[in-house]
Coordinates of C-alpha atoms in Angstrom, one line a residue:
Chain J
L11 CA -116.8 22.5 39.6
L12 CA -115.3 23.6 36.3
S13 CA -113.6 26.7 37.8
F14 CA -112.3 24.6 40.6
L15 CA -110.7 22.2 38.2
S16 CA -109.1 25.0 36.2
E17 CA -107.7 26.4 39.4
R18 CA -106.1 23.0 40.2
N19 CA -104.8 22.8 36.6
N20 CA -103.0 26.1 36.3
L21 CA -100.6 25.7 39.3
A22 CA -100.6 21.9 39.3
G23 CA -97.5 21.8 37.1
V24 CA -95.5 24.2 39.3
R25 CA -93.1 22.4 41.5
H26 CA -91.9 25.2 43.9
I27 CA -93.3 28.6 44.7
V28 CA -91.0 31.3 46.2
L29 CA -92.2 34.7 47.3
V30 CA -89.8 37.7 47.3
L31 CA -90.8 40.2 50.0
S32 CA -89.5 43.2 51.8
G33 CA -91.3 45.7 54.1
K34 CA -89.3 48.4 52.4
G35 CA -89.5 49.8 48.9
G36 CA -86.6 50.2 46.6
V37 CA -84.4 47.5 48.2
G38 CA -84.2 45.3 45.1
K39 CA -87.1 42.8 45.3
S40 CA -87.7 42.9 41.5
T41 CA -84.0 42.9 40.9
I42 CA -83.4 39.8 43.1
S43 CA -86.5 38.1 41.5
T44 CA -85.1 38.7 38.0
E45 CA -81.5 37.6 38.9
L46 CA -82.8 34.6 40.7
A47 CA -84.9 33.6 37.7
L48 CA -81.9 34.0 35.4
S49 CA -79.6 32.0 37.7
L50 CA -82.1 29.2 38.0
R51 CA -82.5 29.2 34.2
H52 CA -78.7 28.8 33.8
S53 CA -79.0 25.8 36.1
G54 CA -81.4 24.3 33.6
K55 CA -84.7 25.1 35.4
K56 CA -87.9 26.4 33.9
V57 CA -89.0 29.5 35.8
G58 CA -92.1 31.7 35.9
I59 CA -92.3 35.2 37.6
L60 CA -95.6 36.4 38.8
D61 CA -95.4 40.2 39.4
V62 CA -98.1 41.2 41.9
D63 CA -97.0 44.8 42.2
L64 CA -100.0 46.4 40.6
C65 CA -99.0 50.1 41.1
G66 CA -95.4 49.8 40.1
P67 CA -94.8 46.7 38.0
S68 CA -91.1 46.5 37.3
I69 CA -90.6 43.0 36.0
P70 CA -91.6 43.3 32.2
R71 CA -89.0 46.0 31.5
M72 CA -86.2 44.0 33.2
F73 CA -86.7 41.4 30.5
K74 CA -87.2 43.9 27.8
V75 CA -90.7 42.6 27.1
Q76 CA -92.6 45.7 28.3
D77 CA -94.4 46.2 25.0
N78 CA -95.8 42.6 24.9
D79 CA -99.5 41.8 25.1
V80 CA -101.1 39.0 27.0
H81 CA -103.2 36.4 25.1
Q82 CA -106.0 34.1 26.3
C83 CA -106.2 30.4 25.9
D84 CA -108.7 27.8 27.1
S85 CA -107.2 27.5 30.6
G86 CA -106.8 31.3 31.0
W87 CA -104.0 33.8 30.3
V88 CA -100.9 32.8 28.5
P89 CA -97.8 34.1 30.3
V90 CA -95.3 36.1 28.3
F91 CA -92.1 34.2 27.3
V92 CA -88.9 36.2 27.4
D93 CA -87.2 34.2 24.6
Q94 CA -87.5 31.4 22.1
D95 CA -86.4 28.8 24.7
K96 CA -89.6 29.5 26.7
S97 CA -87.5 28.9 29.8
I98 CA -88.7 32.0 31.6
S99 CA -92.3 33.2 31.5
L100 CA -93.9 36.3 33.1
M101 CA -97.2 37.7 34.2
S102 CA -97.6 41.3 35.3
I103 CA -100.2 44.0 35.2
G104 CA -97.6 45.8 33.1
F105 CA -98.8 43.8 30.1
L106 CA -102.4 44.8 30.6
L107 CA -101.9 48.5 30.5
E108 CA -102.6 50.3 27.2
N109 CA -100.2 53.1 28.0
P110 CA -97.2 52.4 30.3
D111 CA -97.7 55.8 32.0
D112 CA -101.2 55.0 33.0
A113 CA -101.5 54.9 36.8
V114 CA -103.4 52.0 38.3
V115 CA -105.3 53.9 41.0
W116 CA -107.2 51.1 42.6
R117 CA -108.3 50.6 46.2
G118 CA -107.8 47.3 47.9
P119 CA -110.8 45.3 46.8
K120 CA -110.1 45.8 43.1
K121 CA -106.4 44.9 43.6
N122 CA -107.5 41.7 45.5
A123 CA -109.7 40.6 42.7
L124 CA -106.9 40.9 40.1
I125 CA -104.4 39.1 42.3
K126 CA -106.8 36.2 42.8
Q127 CA -107.1 36.0 39.0
F128 CA -103.3 36.2 38.6
V129 CA -102.9 33.3 40.9
A130 CA -105.7 31.1 39.5
D131 CA -106.0 32.0 35.8
V132 CA -102.5 32.1 34.3
A133 CA -101.7 28.9 32.3
W134 CA -98.1 28.4 33.5
G135 CA -97.8 24.8 32.4
D136 CA -94.9 22.9 33.8
L137 CA -92.5 25.1 35.9
D138 CA -89.7 24.1 38.3
F139 CA -90.0 27.5 40.1
L140 CA -92.6 30.2 40.3
I141 CA -91.2 33.4 41.7
V142 CA -93.7 35.8 43.1
D143 CA -92.4 39.4 43.1
T144 CA -94.4 41.7 45.5
P145 CA -94.7 45.5 46.2
P146 CA -93.4 46.9 49.5
G147 CA -95.6 46.7 52.6
T148 CA -97.9 44.3 54.5
S149 CA -101.3 45.1 53.0
D150 CA -103.9 44.0 50.5
E151 CA -101.6 42.6 47.9
H152 CA -99.6 40.6 50.5
I153 CA -102.6 39.2 52.4
S154 CA -104.4 38.3 49.2
T155 CA -101.4 36.7 47.5
V156 CA -100.4 34.6 50.5
E157 CA -104.0 33.5 51.0
A158 CA -104.5 32.6 47.4
L159 CA -101.2 30.6 47.3
R160 CA -101.8 28.8 50.5
P161 CA -103.4 25.7 49.0
Y162 CA -100.4 25.3 46.8
K163 CA -97.9 25.2 49.7
P164 CA -95.2 27.7 48.8
L165 CA -91.6 26.7 49.5
G166 CA -91.3 30.0 51.4
A167 CA -90.2 33.6 51.2
I168 CA -87.0 35.4 50.6
L169 CA -86.8 38.8 52.4
V170 CA -84.7 41.5 50.8
T171 CA -83.3 44.5 52.7
T172 CA -80.6 47.1 52.3
P173 CA -78.1 47.3 55.2
Q174 CA -79.3 50.4 56.9
A175 CA -81.5 50.5 60.0
V176 CA -84.4 52.4 58.3
S177 CA -84.8 49.4 55.9
V178 CA -84.2 46.7 58.5
G179 CA -86.9 48.4 60.6
D180 CA -89.5 47.7 57.9
V181 CA -88.2 44.2 57.2
R182 CA -88.6 43.2 60.8
R183 CA -92.3 43.9 60.4
E184 CA -92.3 41.8 57.3
L185 CA -90.9 38.9 59.3
T186 CA -93.8 39.3 61.7
F187 CA -96.1 39.2 58.7
C188 CA -94.6 35.9 57.6
K189 CA -94.9 34.4 61.0
K190 CA -98.5 35.5 61.4
M191 CA -99.4 34.2 57.9
G192 CA -97.6 30.9 58.4
L193 CA -95.2 31.6 55.6
R194 CA -91.7 30.0 55.9
V195 CA -88.8 32.3 55.7
L196 CA -86.1 30.9 53.4
G197 CA -83.7 33.7 54.4
V198 CA -82.7 37.3 54.3
V199 CA -80.6 39.0 51.4
E200 CA -78.7 42.1 52.2
N201 CA -78.7 44.1 48.9
M202 CA -76.8 47.2 47.9
S203 CA -74.2 46.1 50.5
G204 CA -71.1 48.2 49.6
F205 CA -70.0 49.9 46.4
V206 CA -66.6 49.2 44.8
C207 CA -65.4 52.2 42.9
P208 CA -64.6 51.1 39.3
H209 CA -61.8 53.7 39.1
C210 CA -59.8 52.9 42.3
S211 CA -61.5 49.8 43.8
E212 CA -62.2 51.6 47.1
C213 CA -65.2 50.1 48.8
T214 CA -67.7 52.5 50.3
N215 CA -70.7 51.4 52.4
I216 CA -73.1 53.9 50.8
F217 CA -76.1 52.4 52.6
S218 CA -74.2 51.2 55.7
K219 CA -73.4 47.5 56.2
G220 CA -74.4 44.5 58.2
G221 CA -78.0 45.3 59.1
G222 CA -79.4 42.4 57.0
E223 CA -77.0 39.8 58.6
E224 CA -77.8 41.1 62.1
L225 CA -81.5 40.9 61.4
A226 CA -81.3 37.3 60.2
K227 CA -79.4 36.4 63.3
H228 CA -81.8 38.2 65.6
A229 CA -84.8 36.6 63.9
G230 CA -83.2 33.1 63.7
V231 CA -83.6 32.8 59.9
P232 CA -80.8 31.9 57.4
F233 CA -78.7 34.7 56.0
L234 CA -78.5 34.2 52.2
G235 CA -75.7 36.8 51.6
C236 CA -74.7 40.3 50.8
V237 CA -75.1 41.6 47.2
P238 CA -72.9 44.6 46.5
L239 CA -73.9 47.7 44.4
D240 CA -72.8 47.2 40.8
P241 CA -73.6 49.8 38.1
Q242 CA -73.3 47.0 35.5
L243 CA -76.2 45.2 37.2
S244 CA -78.3 48.4 37.3
Q245 CA -77.5 48.9 33.6
S246 CA -78.4 45.3 32.6
L247 CA -81.7 45.7 34.4
E248 CA -82.4 49.0 32.6
E249 CA -81.7 47.4 29.3
G250 CA -83.3 44.0 29.9
R251 CA -80.1 42.1 29.4
D252 CA -78.9 38.8 31.0
F253 CA -76.6 40.0 33.8
I254 CA -75.7 36.5 34.9
Q255 CA -74.5 35.6 31.4
E256 CA -72.8 38.9 30.5
F257 CA -71.0 39.8 33.8
P258 CA -69.9 36.6 35.5
K259 CA -66.8 38.5 36.8
S260 CA -68.9 41.1 38.5
S261 CA -68.7 41.3 42.3
A262 CA -72.5 40.8 42.5
F263 CA -72.3 37.5 40.6
P264 CA -71.1 35.2 43.3
A265 CA -73.6 36.6 45.8
L266 CA -76.5 36.1 43.4
A267 CA -75.4 32.6 42.4
H268 CA -75.1 31.7 46.1
V269 CA -78.7 32.9 46.7
A270 CA -79.9 30.7 43.8
Q271 CA -78.0 27.7 45.1
Q272 CA -79.6 27.9 48.5
I273 CA -83.0 28.1 46.9
L274 CA -82.2 25.0 44.8
D275 CA -81.0 23.2 48.0
G276 CA -84.1 24.2 49.8
A277 CA -86.3 23.0 47.0
S278 CA -84.6 19.6 46.7
Q279 CA -85.1 19.2 50.5
Q280 CA -88.8 19.9 50.1
S281 CA -89.1 17.5 47.2
S282 CA -87.5 14.7 49.2
Chain N
D21 CA -130.3 59.9 66.3
C22 CA -128.8 62.6 64.1
P23 CA -126.1 64.3 66.2
G24 CA -126.6 67.5 64.1
T25 CA -124.2 69.0 61.6
S26 CA -122.4 71.2 64.1
S27 CA -121.7 68.4 66.5
A28 CA -118.3 66.9 67.1
Q29 CA -119.9 63.6 66.2
A30 CA -121.1 64.9 62.8
G31 CA -120.5 62.2 60.2
S32 CA -119.0 59.6 62.6
A33 CA -121.9 58.7 65.0
A34 CA -123.7 55.3 64.5
A35 CA -126.7 57.1 63.1
C36 CA -124.6 58.7 60.4
Q37 CA -124.0 55.5 58.4
G38 CA -125.8 55.8 55.1
C39 CA -127.0 59.4 55.7
P40 CA -126.5 61.4 52.5
N41 CA -125.1 64.2 54.6
Q42 CA -122.3 62.0 56.0
A43 CA -119.6 62.9 53.5
L44 CA -120.5 66.6 53.7
S45 CA -120.3 66.5 57.5
E46 CA -117.0 64.7 57.5
A47 CA -115.6 67.2 55.0
A48 CA -116.9 70.1 57.0
E49 CA -115.3 68.6 60.1
L50 CA -111.9 68.1 58.5
R51 CA -112.0 71.6 57.0
E52 CA -112.6 73.0 60.5
R53 CA -109.9 70.9 62.0
L54 CA -107.3 72.0 59.4
R55 CA -108.3 75.6 59.4
G56 CA -105.1 76.6 61.1
V57 CA -102.9 75.0 58.5
K58 CA -101.5 77.6 56.1
H59 CA -99.5 75.4 53.6
T60 CA -99.7 71.7 52.9
V61 CA -97.1 69.8 50.8
L62 CA -97.5 66.1 49.9
V63 CA -94.3 64.2 49.2
L64 CA -95.0 61.4 46.7
S65 CA -93.2 59.0 44.4
G66 CA -94.5 56.0 42.5
K67 CA -91.4 54.1 43.4
G68 CA -90.3 52.9 46.8
G69 CA -86.9 53.6 48.3
V70 CA -86.1 56.7 46.4
G71 CA -85.9 59.0 49.4
K72 CA -89.4 60.3 50.1
S73 CA -89.2 60.0 53.9
T74 CA -85.6 61.3 53.9
F75 CA -86.7 64.3 51.9
S76 CA -89.9 64.9 54.0
A77 CA -87.8 64.8 57.2
L78 CA -85.2 67.2 55.7
L79 CA -87.9 69.5 54.3
A80 CA -89.6 69.7 57.7
Q81 CA -86.2 70.3 59.5
G82 CA -85.2 72.9 56.9
L83 CA -88.4 74.8 57.2
A84 CA -88.4 74.6 61.0
A85 CA -84.9 76.2 61.2
D86 CA -86.9 79.4 61.1
E87 CA -88.1 79.4 64.7
A88 CA -90.9 81.7 63.8
K89 CA -92.5 79.0 61.6
Q90 CA -94.6 76.2 63.0
V91 CA -94.0 73.0 61.1
A92 CA -95.9 69.6 61.2
L93 CA -94.7 66.3 59.7
L94 CA -97.4 63.7 59.1
D95 CA -96.3 60.2 58.1
I96 CA -99.1 58.2 56.4
D97 CA -97.0 55.2 55.5
I98 CA -98.9 52.8 57.7
C99 CA -97.0 49.6 56.8
G100 CA -93.5 51.1 56.7
P101 CA -93.4 54.2 58.9
S102 CA -89.8 55.5 58.6
I103 CA -90.3 59.0 60.0
P104 CA -90.0 58.3 63.8
K105 CA -86.6 56.7 63.3
M106 CA -85.4 59.5 61.0
M107 CA -86.5 62.2 63.4
G108 CA -84.8 60.5 66.4
L109 CA -88.2 59.8 67.9
E110 CA -88.2 56.0 68.0
G111 CA -90.0 54.7 71.1
E112 CA -92.1 57.8 71.6
Q113 CA -95.8 57.3 72.2
V114 CA -98.8 59.5 71.4
H115 CA -100.5 61.3 74.3
Q116 CA -104.2 62.2 74.4
S117 CA -105.6 65.4 75.7
G118 CA -109.0 67.1 75.8
S119 CA -108.3 68.6 72.4
G120 CA -107.2 65.3 70.7
W121 CA -104.0 63.5 70.1
S122 CA -100.8 65.5 70.7
P123 CA -98.2 65.3 68.0
V124 CA -94.7 64.3 69.2
Y125 CA -92.5 67.4 69.2
V126 CA -88.9 67.2 68.1
E127 CA -88.5 71.0 68.5
E128 CA -90.9 73.4 69.9
N129 CA -91.9 74.4 66.4
L130 CA -91.7 70.9 64.8
G131 CA -94.4 68.3 65.6
V132 CA -94.6 64.8 64.1
M133 CA -97.3 62.1 63.8
S134 CA -96.9 58.6 62.6
V135 CA -98.5 55.1 63.1
G136 CA -95.0 54.3 64.4
F137 CA -95.9 56.0 67.6
L138 CA -98.9 53.8 68.1
L139 CA -96.9 50.5 67.9
S140 CA -95.4 49.1 71.1
S141 CA -92.6 47.0 69.5
P142 CA -90.3 47.5 66.5
D143 CA -91.5 44.0 65.4
D144 CA -95.2 45.0 65.3
A145 CA -96.5 44.7 61.8
V146 CA -99.6 46.7 60.7
I147 CA -101.3 44.1 58.5
W148 CA -104.3 46.0 57.4
R149 CA -106.4 46.1 54.3
G150 CA -107.3 49.4 52.6
P151 CA -110.4 50.5 54.5
K152 CA -108.7 50.3 57.9
K153 CA -105.7 52.3 56.7
N154 CA -108.1 54.9 55.4
G155 CA -109.7 55.1 58.8
L156 CA -106.5 55.8 60.5
I157 CA -105.5 58.5 58.0
K158 CA -108.8 60.2 58.6
Q159 CA -108.1 60.1 62.4
F160 CA -104.7 61.6 61.9
L161 CA -106.3 64.6 60.2
R162 CA -109.3 64.8 62.4
D163 CA -108.1 63.8 65.9
V164 CA -104.6 65.3 66.0
D165 CA -104.4 68.6 67.7
W166 CA -102.1 70.3 65.2
G167 CA -102.9 73.9 66.2
E168 CA -101.8 76.7 64.0
I169 CA -99.2 75.5 61.4
D170 CA -97.3 77.3 58.7
Y171 CA -96.4 74.1 56.9
L172 CA -97.9 70.6 57.0
I173 CA -95.6 68.1 55.3
V174 CA -97.3 64.7 54.4
D175 CA -95.0 61.8 53.8
T176 CA -96.6 59.0 51.8
P177 CA -95.9 55.3 51.0
P178 CA -95.0 54.3 47.4
G179 CA -97.7 53.6 44.9
T180 CA -101.1 55.0 43.8
S181 CA -103.6 53.3 46.1
D182 CA -105.8 53.7 49.1
E183 CA -103.5 56.0 51.1
H184 CA -103.0 58.4 48.2
L185 CA -106.6 58.5 47.2
S186 CA -107.7 59.0 50.8
I187 CA -105.2 61.8 51.7
V188 CA -106.2 63.7 48.5
Q189 CA -109.8 63.2 49.3
Y190 CA -109.6 64.2 52.9
L191 CA -107.3 67.2 52.3
S192 CA -109.6 68.6 49.6
A193 CA -111.6 69.8 52.5
A194 CA -108.7 72.0 53.4
H195 CA -106.2 73.2 50.8
V196 CA -103.1 71.5 49.4
D197 CA -100.4 73.7 47.8
G198 CA -99.0 70.8 45.8
A199 CA -96.9 67.7 45.6
V200 CA -93.2 67.2 45.5
I201 CA -92.4 64.0 43.6
V202 CA -89.2 62.2 44.4
T203 CA -87.3 59.9 42.0
T204 CA -83.9 58.3 41.3
P205 CA -82.3 58.7 37.9
Q206 CA -82.9 55.2 36.4
E207 CA -85.8 54.2 34.2
V208 CA -87.1 51.6 36.6
S209 CA -88.0 54.5 38.9
L210 CA -89.1 56.9 36.3
Q211 CA -91.6 54.5 34.8
D212 CA -93.4 54.5 38.2
V213 CA -93.0 58.2 38.7
R214 CA -94.7 59.0 35.4
K215 CA -97.7 57.0 36.8
E216 CA -97.6 59.2 39.9
I217 CA -97.6 62.3 37.7
S218 CA -100.6 60.9 35.9
F219 CA -102.3 60.3 39.3
C220 CA -101.6 63.9 40.3
R221 CA -103.1 65.2 37.1
K222 CA -106.1 62.9 37.5
V223 CA -106.9 64.1 41.0
K224 CA -106.0 67.7 40.1
L225 CA -103.2 67.9 42.6
P226 CA -100.7 70.6 41.6
I227 CA -97.1 69.4 41.1
I228 CA -94.6 71.7 42.7
G229 CA -91.8 69.8 41.1
V230 CA -89.6 66.7 41.0
V231 CA -86.5 65.9 43.1
E232 CA -83.9 63.5 41.6
N233 CA -82.2 61.7 44.5
M234 CA -79.1 59.4 44.4
S235 CA -77.9 61.4 41.4
G236 CA -74.3 60.3 41.1
F237 CA -71.7 59.2 43.6
I238 CA -68.3 60.8 44.2
C239 CA -65.8 58.3 45.5
P240 CA -64.3 59.7 48.7
K241 CA -60.9 58.3 47.8
C242 CA -60.3 59.1 44.1
K243 CA -63.0 61.7 43.7
N244 CA -64.2 60.2 40.4
E245 CA -68.0 60.2 39.8
S246 CA -69.9 57.0 39.2
Q247 CA -73.5 56.7 38.1
I248 CA -74.7 53.9 40.3
F249 CA -78.3 54.3 39.1
P250 CA -77.6 55.2 35.5
P251 CA -80.0 57.7 33.8
T252 CA -80.3 55.4 30.8
T253 CA -83.4 57.3 29.5
G254 CA -82.2 60.8 30.4
G255 CA -83.1 60.8 34.1
A256 CA -85.5 63.1 35.8
E257 CA -84.4 66.0 33.6
K258 CA -85.6 64.5 30.4
M259 CA -88.8 63.2 32.1
C260 CA -89.6 66.7 33.4
Q261 CA -89.0 68.2 30.0
N262 CA -91.3 65.7 28.4
L263 CA -94.1 66.0 31.0
N264 CA -93.8 69.7 31.5
V265 CA -93.1 69.7 35.3
S266 CA -90.3 71.5 37.2
L267 CA -87.1 69.8 38.1
L268 CA -86.5 71.2 41.6
G269 CA -83.0 69.8 41.9
K270 CA -80.6 66.8 41.8
V271 CA -79.1 65.4 45.0
P272 CA -75.9 63.2 44.9
L273 CA -75.4 60.1 47.0
D274 CA -73.6 60.7 50.2
P275 CA -73.1 57.8 52.7
Q276 CA -73.7 60.3 55.5
I277 CA -77.3 60.7 54.5
G278 CA -78.2 57.1 55.4
K279 CA -76.1 57.3 58.5
S280 CA -77.9 60.4 59.7
C281 CA -81.3 58.9 59.0
D282 CA -80.4 55.8 61.0
K283 CA -79.2 57.9 63.9
G284 CA -82.3 60.2 63.8
Q285 CA -80.2 63.3 63.2
S286 CA -80.6 66.0 60.6
F287 CA -78.2 65.4 57.7
L288 CA -78.3 69.2 57.0
S289 CA -76.8 69.8 60.5
E290 CA -74.4 66.8 60.5
A291 CA -72.9 67.5 57.1
P292 CA -73.2 71.2 56.3
E293 CA -70.4 71.1 53.8
S294 CA -71.7 68.2 51.7
P295 CA -72.7 68.9 48.1
A296 CA -75.9 67.0 49.0
T297 CA -76.7 69.5 51.7
S298 CA -76.5 72.5 49.3
S299 CA -78.7 70.6 46.8
Y300 CA -81.3 69.9 49.5
R301 CA -81.2 73.5 50.8
N302 CA -81.8 74.9 47.3
I303 CA -84.7 72.6 46.8
I304 CA -86.2 73.4 50.2
Q305 CA -86.0 77.1 49.3
R306 CA -87.7 76.5 46.0
V307 CA -90.6 74.7 47.8
Q308 CA -90.9 77.5 50.2
E309 CA -91.0 80.1 47.5
Y310 CA -93.7 78.1 45.6
C311 CA -95.8 78.1 48.8
D312 CA -95.3 81.8 49.5
Q313 CA -96.2 82.7 45.9
H314 CA -99.4 80.6 46.2
H315 CA -100.4 82.3 49.4
F316 CA -99.7 85.7 47.9
Q317 CA -101.9 84.8 44.9
E318 CA -104.7 83.6 47.3
E319 CA -104.6 86.9 49.2
K320 CA -104.8 88.8 45.9
I321 CA -107.9 87.0 45.0
I322 CA -109.5 87.8 48.4

């Protein structure tokens, strides 16, 4: 009875849960999760990010808190706050590793056990949004996360892809996963969609163009927009800086702000 | 009833569950099946989207350019199988024969196997937990009629989990020359790749070397170089120095690479003049030299 009560408590204060999925690796799930959190914070929201990528946890470094430790309290684990404001909090296996180069070489059952703990035992407190960043694929982590979150009725999932067919091919499968698991798809983001040369402003479609938009149309889900490649964005993520604040003139900014706005709109619809 | 250790059923019959000889029988069976494979190279990363499958496909195509060599490409990315598309084999299916599953042949001397060939629609998702994935990987090694192969290239999914543990475990019955680890220059990739290097060391898998992909982009108009994925912590070069592994080469970004992959064509053939092509060719040569040296050393021991 006690553990049931503590489960209810830890996510009871979270108003909206959004999953960030792909089928494909390296398309920018963690990047989009991070930038979405920053955008929502700039709109005055309190945001948490749960990083369930156990083999390749990218989130802590993107906020420059990779050396932080996790502490326990009565209701479970205290998430790591990224600044004094406590407006963004994180949980990731990255905080539990003694040495950042240590590989987490676990088979499915052990991963599933930790994910259940991450969902139930983190004392998030009151959050407007909990963003769940995932690894690529449709396997243990994804099945366990969706099943563990089911009682808390997530708002839905954002699917991230790059424009080319090889990525879209995997994301189609992820859409099937969402359908099979009864997870609403909030929309598709086409990331790394074009590169504007900083020297001459010529736009080159390094990873092709248009695949994400076509996929959204084909699958009958909303298209949330194209985010172009911007080395300033890559640099900000590398250094754990607030891209939204520092580079509002970047070509990536309007696209990211637009994704956040659509999430906010979706959330207020769910609330009413 | 025990089928006997020399039976084709050894290790996999109903009676085998729980028998202390099961693992040994399975290992013996795999060793027998892979007896005709001269060299095996695993292509790993820790990070997704850095170009493992792209590199695996090009390595296989590069090695198979020598028509005297028999090359096999095994794709064990069960959730996100990219190899069929990259090799222009989308829609192909696997055929069974008396001697097992037949690989799908791109060329006479280049055969491919992937879960992609077992799916009937591009929307089909393989939503499996670890144990079922392991079972299929074992089948790929045991039931595919590879024949005599000079090079077996194994493309893997990102991470350090079931697929990686299983492939190393099953291939230990045969012999793996080593692993090529693929990364991109930025720290968010390197931090995962260091974990993959730890994994290789833990399971005693030799590391042939590291490939740094997406290493700079030359604007086709003004020819200036941009670092789209900046090497803020020194890139693969610094990491290789620190961890004492070889840097096999750096490959620049070329929009033609993605296009060729999408079309299922060999980038090396489509863009022979690209700087990325010469980088890839140099790397492929170094991998081949590593394997040949290995073989030579083995022969010396015998």
